[in-house]
Amino acid sequence: SQLKVDIKRILLANAMKPLAGNQPLVDAIQKHGEVLFGEPIPAVGTPLYTDVRLYVERGIPGVIYGAGPRTVLESHAKRADERLDLEDLRRATKVVARTLQDLFL
């Protein structure tokens, strides 16, 4: 007997590409992230399906940044047991607050 498999792509999430307008936001997040987390925060494209990715594809600056484990596998993202360490949430909230302060005050 033969096995037949049909595959149909329902979503495609391309990795985000750098935009010139992103740099001040990226720089501020990296600066405060390194201070609060004690390690460099890399700027990498991630093939996740998020709204910000759609804006960036149209040339509108944006970044994906959030608290939690460093990989989708570690976080169990998009699953019933998605997880987040509360201390990571506290620190990431401070990163965002300090970033906004740098950019807008």
N, CA, C and O atoms as a DFTB+ gen file, in Angstrom:
420 C
 N C O
     1  1       0.841      -1.182       0.000
     2  2       0.000       0.000       0.000
     3  2       0.883       1.240       0.000
     4  3       2.000       1.220       0.517
     5  1       0.380       2.298      -0.574
     6  2       1.115       3.556      -0.657
     7  2       0.541       4.572       0.315
     8  3      -0.658       4.604       0.590
     9  1       1.427       5.383       0.815
    10  2       1.016       6.476       1.689
    11  2       1.036       7.755       0.875
    12  3       2.024       8.053       0.203
    13  1      -0.047       8.508       0.931
    14  2      -0.133       9.771       0.210
    15  2      -0.351      10.889       1.220
    16  3      -1.196      10.786       2.109
    17  1       0.425      11.959       1.070
    18  2       0.314      13.106       1.965
    19  2       0.082      14.351       1.130
    20  3       0.824      14.619       0.186
    21  1      -0.944      15.108       1.476
    22  2      -1.192      16.406       0.858
    23  2      -0.819      17.485       1.863
    24  3      -1.243      17.445       3.018
    25  1      -0.025      18.448       1.417
    26  2       0.387      19.544       2.288
    27  2      -0.142      20.843       1.707
    28  3       0.016      21.121       0.519
    29  1      -0.771      21.631       2.565
    30  2      -1.303      22.923       2.147
    31  2      -0.807      23.984       3.125
    32  3      -1.087      23.912       4.322
    33  1      -0.083      24.953       2.618
    34  2       0.396      26.037       3.473
    35  2      -0.781      26.970       3.764
    36  3      -1.465      27.429       2.849
    37  1      -1.004      27.240       5.043
    38  2      -2.093      28.147       5.399
    39  2      -1.577      29.504       5.875
    40  3      -2.300      30.497       5.805
    41  1      -0.345      29.556       6.354
    42  2       0.271      30.816       6.767
    43  2       1.735      30.800       6.368
    44  3       2.370      29.745       6.350
    45  1       2.264      31.964       6.050
    46  2       3.693      32.095       5.798
    47  2       4.166      33.330       6.542
    48  3       3.699      34.437       6.273
    49  1       5.073      33.149       7.460
    50  2       5.623      34.268       8.225
    51  2       7.089      34.423       7.849
    52  3       7.936      33.652       8.299
    53  1       7.383      35.410       7.033
    54  2       8.773      35.699       6.690
    55  2       9.447      36.386       7.867
    56  3       8.802      37.112       8.623
    57  1      10.748      36.157       8.019
    58  2      11.499      36.848       9.068
    59  2      11.495      38.344       8.773
    60  3      11.616      38.761       7.621
    61  1      11.355      39.147       9.830
    62  2      11.372      40.593       9.658
    63  2      12.746      41.039       9.192
    64  3      13.765      40.459       9.568
    65  1      12.760      42.080       8.365
    66  2      14.013      42.632       7.863
    67  2      14.245      43.994       8.494
    68  3      13.288      44.712       8.780
    69  1      15.507      44.360       8.716
    70  2      15.797      45.659       9.331
    71  2      15.309      46.819       8.464
    72  3      15.420      46.780       7.239
    73  1      14.779      47.831       9.102
    74  2      14.414      49.087       8.449
    75  2      15.191      50.203       9.132
    76  3      15.427      50.155      10.339
    77  1      15.585      51.204       8.362
    78  2      16.360      52.312       8.930
    79  2      15.624      52.968      10.094
    80  3      16.255      53.335      11.086
    81  1      14.324      53.122       9.998
    82  2      13.542      53.765      11.051
    83  2      13.457      52.969      12.336
    84  3      13.058      53.506      13.369
    85  1      13.825      51.697      12.292
    86  2      13.794      50.851      13.493
    87  2      14.955      51.117      14.440
    88  3      14.857      50.842      15.636
    89  1      16.050      51.649      13.917
    90  2      17.298      51.646      14.677
    91  2      17.222      52.338      16.041
    92  3      17.736      51.779      17.010
    93  1      16.610      53.526      16.174
    94  2      16.541      54.127      17.517
    95  2      15.796      53.244      18.523
    96  3      16.195      53.152      19.684
    97  1      14.728      52.604      18.083
    98  2      13.965      51.714      18.958
    99  2      14.784      50.477      19.316
   100  3      14.833      50.072      20.477
   101  1      15.422      49.884      18.319
   102  2      16.265      48.706      18.562
   103  2      17.394      49.052      19.523
   104  3      17.662      48.309      20.468
   105  1      18.057      50.187      19.280
   106  2      19.178      50.589      20.142
   107  2      18.737      50.765      21.591
   108  3      19.418      50.309      22.510
   109  1      17.598      51.425      21.798
   110  2      17.114      51.663      23.167
   111  2      16.735      50.355      23.857
   112  3      17.062      50.157      25.027
   113  1      16.051      49.465      23.145
   114  2      15.680      48.170      23.733
   115  2      16.935      47.374      24.083
   116  3      17.016      46.779      25.157
   117  1      17.911      47.362      23.180
   118  2      19.143      46.617      23.455
   119  2      19.891      47.203      24.648
   120  3      20.400      46.458      25.486
   121  1      19.961      48.525      24.732
   122  2      20.671      49.170      25.843
   123  2      20.030      48.801      27.179
   124  3      20.718      48.348      28.094
   125  1      18.729      48.991      27.293
   126  2      18.057      48.719      28.566
   127  2      17.919      47.221      28.827
   128  3      17.972      46.784      29.977
   129  1      17.742      46.439      27.772
   130  2      17.666      44.990      27.938
   131  2      18.942      44.408      28.503
   132  3      18.907      43.543      29.378
   133  1      20.069      44.884      28.002
   134  2      21.346      44.372      28.509
   135  2      21.555      44.762      29.967
   136  3      22.048      43.958      30.759
   137  1      21.184      45.989      30.328
   138  2      21.325      46.430      31.721
   139  2      20.450      45.580      32.643
   140  3      20.910      45.125      33.691
   141  1      19.203      45.368      32.258
   142  2      18.249      44.692      33.146
   143  2      18.363      43.169      33.134
   144  3      18.091      42.522      34.146
   145  1      18.759      42.594      32.008
   146  2      18.858      41.132      31.917
   147  2      20.292      40.627      32.057
   148  3      20.519      39.428      32.217
   149  1      21.264      41.552      31.996
   150  2      22.653      41.154      32.189
   151  2      23.268      40.408      31.026
   152  3      24.269      39.710      31.192
   153  1      22.679      40.547      29.847
   154  2      23.226      39.906      28.657
   155  2      22.802      40.712      27.439
   156  3      21.767      41.379      27.465
   157  1      23.596      40.655      26.369
   158  2      23.218      41.390      25.159
   159  2      21.891      40.882      24.589
   160  3      21.600      39.687      24.630
   161  1      21.102      41.799      24.064
   162  2      19.831      41.453      23.419
   163  2      20.079      41.517      21.907
   164  3      20.244      42.610      21.365
   165  1      20.108      40.378      21.219
   166  2      20.411      40.397      19.785
   167  2      19.248      40.950      18.963
   168  3      18.084      40.813      19.338
   169  1      19.581      41.567      17.851
   170  2      18.562      42.008      16.891
   171  2      18.547      40.980      15.768
   172  3      19.428      40.972      14.908
   173  1      17.554      40.124      15.784
   174  2      17.465      39.051      14.794
   175  2      16.059      39.006      14.221
   176  3      15.089      39.363      14.891
   177  1      15.960      38.568      12.984
   178  2      14.655      38.355      12.377
   179  2      14.076      37.042      12.852
   180  3      14.771      36.027      12.890
   181  1      12.810      37.059      13.213
   182  2      12.150      35.859      13.720
   183  2      10.922      35.569      12.867
   184  3      10.084      36.453      12.688
   185  1      10.791      34.354      12.335
   186  2       9.639      34.041      11.502
   187  2       8.405      33.678      12.333
   188  3       7.932      32.542      12.310
   189  1       7.905      34.660      13.059
   190  2       6.688      34.468      13.846
   191  2       5.540      35.212      13.180
   192  3       5.748      36.227      12.515
   193  1       4.347      34.706      13.359
   194  2       3.197      35.388      12.776
   195  2       2.666      36.393      13.794
   196  3       1.912      36.036      14.699
   197  1       3.066      37.647      13.635
   198  2       2.626      38.719      14.521
   199  2       2.162      39.896      13.675
   200  3       2.540      40.018      12.510
   201  1       1.346      40.755      14.259
   202  2       0.860      41.923      13.530
   203  2       1.988      42.860      13.120
   204  3       1.967      43.411      12.019
   205  1       2.974      43.045      13.997
   206  2       4.050      43.991      13.683
   207  2       4.804      43.572      12.427
   208  3       5.300      44.425      11.691
   209  1       4.894      42.299      12.180
   210  2       5.562      41.813      10.975
   211  2       4.882      42.359       9.723
   212  3       5.555      42.683       8.745
   213  1       3.563      42.462       9.747
   214  2       2.816      42.980       8.602
   215  2       3.127      44.454       8.355
   216  3       3.239      44.879       7.205
   217  1       3.268      45.236       9.426
   218  2       3.629      46.649       9.280
   219  2       5.027      46.790       8.684
   220  3       5.243      47.586       7.770
   221  1       5.974      46.012       9.208
   222  2       7.357      46.092       8.736
   223  2       7.440      45.708       7.260
   224  3       8.214      46.307       6.513
   225  1       6.660      44.725       6.833
   226  2       6.652      44.341       5.420
   227  2       6.203      45.492       4.527
   228  3       6.544      45.524       3.345
   229  1       5.440      46.440       5.080
   230  2       4.955      47.609       4.331
   231  2       5.828      48.842       4.556
   232  3       5.476      49.942       4.130
   233  1       6.978      48.654       5.232
   234  2       7.916      49.745       5.422
   235  2       7.690      50.589       6.655
   236  3       8.323      51.634       6.803
   237  1       6.806      50.169       7.547
   238  2       6.536      50.898       8.788
   239  2       7.432      50.318       9.879
   240  3       7.358      49.123      10.165
   241  1       8.288      51.156      10.498
   242  2       9.215      50.635      11.503
   243  2       8.509      49.964      12.678
   244  3       7.463      50.425      13.135
   245  1       9.085      48.889      13.150
   246  2       8.552      48.172      14.308
   247  2       9.512      47.076      14.729
   248  3      10.383      46.669      13.961
   249  1       9.348      46.608      15.940
   250  2      10.155      45.497      16.444
   251  2       9.253      44.547      17.220
   252  3       8.170      44.924      17.668
   253  1       9.710      43.324      17.372
   254  2       9.058      42.361      18.254
   255  2       9.947      42.245      19.485
   256  3      11.116      41.871      19.384
   257  1       9.393      42.564      20.635
   258  2      10.147      42.419      21.877
   259  2       9.173      42.009      22.964
   260  3       8.069      42.546      23.050
   261  1       9.571      41.076      23.779
   262  2       8.693      40.671      24.866
   263  2       9.431      39.873      25.916
   264  3      10.592      39.498      25.751
   265  1       8.738      39.633      26.975
   266  2       9.301      38.880      28.095
   267  2       9.212      37.391      27.813
   268  3       8.432      36.938      26.975
   269  1      10.029      36.650      28.531
   270  2       9.867      35.208      28.476
   271  2      11.068      34.480      27.933
   272  3      12.105      35.083      27.657
   273  1      10.923      33.174      27.780
   274  2      12.004      32.347      27.259
   275  2      12.474      32.854      25.899
   276  3      11.732      33.535      25.192
   277  1      13.689      32.524      25.547
   278  2      14.319      33.062      24.340
   279  2      13.883      32.378      23.056
   280  3      14.136      32.898      21.970
   281  1      13.237      31.227      23.154
   282  2      12.810      30.531      21.943
   283  2      11.344      30.137      22.051
   284  3      10.785      30.028      23.143
   285  1      10.742      29.927      20.890
   286  2       9.351      29.482      20.843
   287  2       9.209      28.124      21.528
   288  3       8.231      27.883      22.236
   289  1      10.183      27.238      21.316
   290  2      10.106      25.910      21.937
   291  2      10.134      25.994      23.457
   292  3       9.372      25.303      24.133
   293  1      11.018      26.844      24.001
   294  2      11.107      26.982      25.461
   295  2       9.831      27.568      26.064
   296  3       9.432      27.203      27.170
   297  1       9.204      28.470      25.335
   298  2       8.037      29.167      25.885
   299  2       6.730      28.404      25.686
   300  3       5.718      28.716      26.313
   301  1       6.761      27.400      24.808
   302  2       5.533      26.685      24.424
   303  2       4.540      27.664      23.803
   304  3       3.330      27.539      23.995
   305  1       5.059      28.640      23.058
   306  2       4.232      29.698      22.469
   307  2       3.108      29.121      21.622
   308  3       3.268      28.119      20.927
   309  1       1.979      29.786      21.707
   310  2       0.772      29.443      20.930
   311  2       0.174      28.099      21.324
   312  3      -0.573      27.496      20.552
   313  1       0.503      27.629      22.527
   314  2      -0.060      26.361      22.996
   315  2      -0.741      26.586      24.338
   316  3      -0.583      27.641      24.953
   317  1      -1.485      25.606      24.781
   318  2      -2.251      25.730      26.031
   319  2      -1.356      25.937      27.240
   320  3      -1.784      26.532      28.229
   321  1      -0.111      25.452      27.175
   322  2       0.785      25.586      28.324
   323  2       1.881      26.627      28.082
   324  3       2.999      26.488      28.578
   325  1       1.547      27.681      27.307
   326  2       2.508      28.774      27.105
   327  2       2.914      29.319      28.463
   328  3       2.074      29.467      29.350
   329  1       4.190      29.617      28.633
   330  2       4.660      29.993      29.971
   331  2       5.530      31.234      29.946
   332  3       6.116      31.598      28.926
   333  1       5.592      31.869      31.107
   334  2       6.348      33.099      31.276
   335  2       6.781      33.210      32.724
   336  3       5.966      33.058      33.635
   337  1       8.055      33.473      32.938
   338  2       8.567      33.713      34.283
   339  2       8.205      35.145      34.677
   340  3       8.487      36.080      33.928
   341  1       7.586      35.324      35.840
   342  2       7.119      36.651      36.244
   343  2       8.258      37.649      36.412
   344  3       8.067      38.841      36.170
   345  1       9.428      37.196      36.819
   346  2      10.564      38.121      36.924
   347  2      10.986      38.620      35.545
   348  3      11.370      39.781      35.400
   349  1      10.920      37.759      34.534
   350  2      11.182      38.207      33.163
   351  2      10.171      39.268      32.746
   352  3      10.530      40.251      32.099
   353  1       8.911      39.072      33.114
   354  2       7.871      40.051      32.783
   355  2       8.166      41.395      33.443
   356  3       8.038      42.439      32.804
   357  1       8.556      41.379      34.707
   358  2       8.884      42.629      35.413
   359  2      10.037      43.357      34.726
   360  3       9.969      44.562      34.483
   361  1      11.090      42.612      34.420
   362  2      12.259      43.239      33.789
   363  2      11.935      43.744      32.383
   364  3      12.360      44.836      32.006
   365  1      11.193      42.968      31.614
   366  2      10.835      43.396      30.256
   367  2       9.943      44.635      30.293
   368  3      10.049      45.499      29.423
   369  1       9.069      44.728      31.288
   370  2       8.233      45.920      31.447
   371  2       9.107      47.142      31.703
   372  3       8.839      48.219      31.170
   373  1      10.143      46.984      32.510
   374  2      11.082      48.085      32.765
   375  2      11.847      48.453      31.494
   376  3      12.094      49.632      31.238
   377  1      12.223      47.451      30.698
   378  2      12.906      47.731      29.431
   379  2      12.016      48.603      28.551
   380  3      12.479      49.602      28.001
   381  1      10.754      48.238      28.416
   382  2       9.832      49.002      27.575
   383  2       9.638      50.409      28.137
   384  3       9.667      51.382      27.384
   385  1       9.442      50.527      29.444
   386  2       9.236      51.844      30.060
   387  2      10.453      52.741      29.854
   388  3      10.304      53.911      29.501
   389  1      11.635      52.214      30.066
   390  2      12.857      53.014      29.899
   391  2      13.096      53.365      28.432
   392  3      13.588      54.449      28.120
   393  1      12.749      52.448      27.542
   394  2      12.869      52.714      26.107
   395  2      11.957      53.867      25.706
   396  3      12.381      54.781      24.999
   397  1      10.711      53.825      26.153
   398  2       9.768      54.903      25.839
   399  2      10.240      56.228      26.417
   400  3      10.095      57.273      25.781
   401  1      10.795      56.190      27.604
   402  2      11.320      57.407      28.222
   403  2      12.451      57.986      27.364
   404  3      12.491      59.192      27.120
   405  1      13.363      57.132      26.909
   406  2      14.462      57.597      26.052
   407  2      13.948      58.220      24.759
   408  3      14.456      59.251      24.320
   409  1      12.953      57.604      24.158
   410  2      12.506      58.026      22.833
   411  2      11.550      59.215      22.851
   412  3      11.500      59.981      21.889
   413  1      10.792      59.378      23.934
   414  2       9.718      60.377      23.908
   415  2       9.785      61.449      24.980
   416  3       9.009      62.403      24.924
   417  1      10.676      61.334      25.953
   418  2      10.748      62.371      26.993
   419  2      12.049      63.144      26.907
   420  3      12.280      64.054      27.703
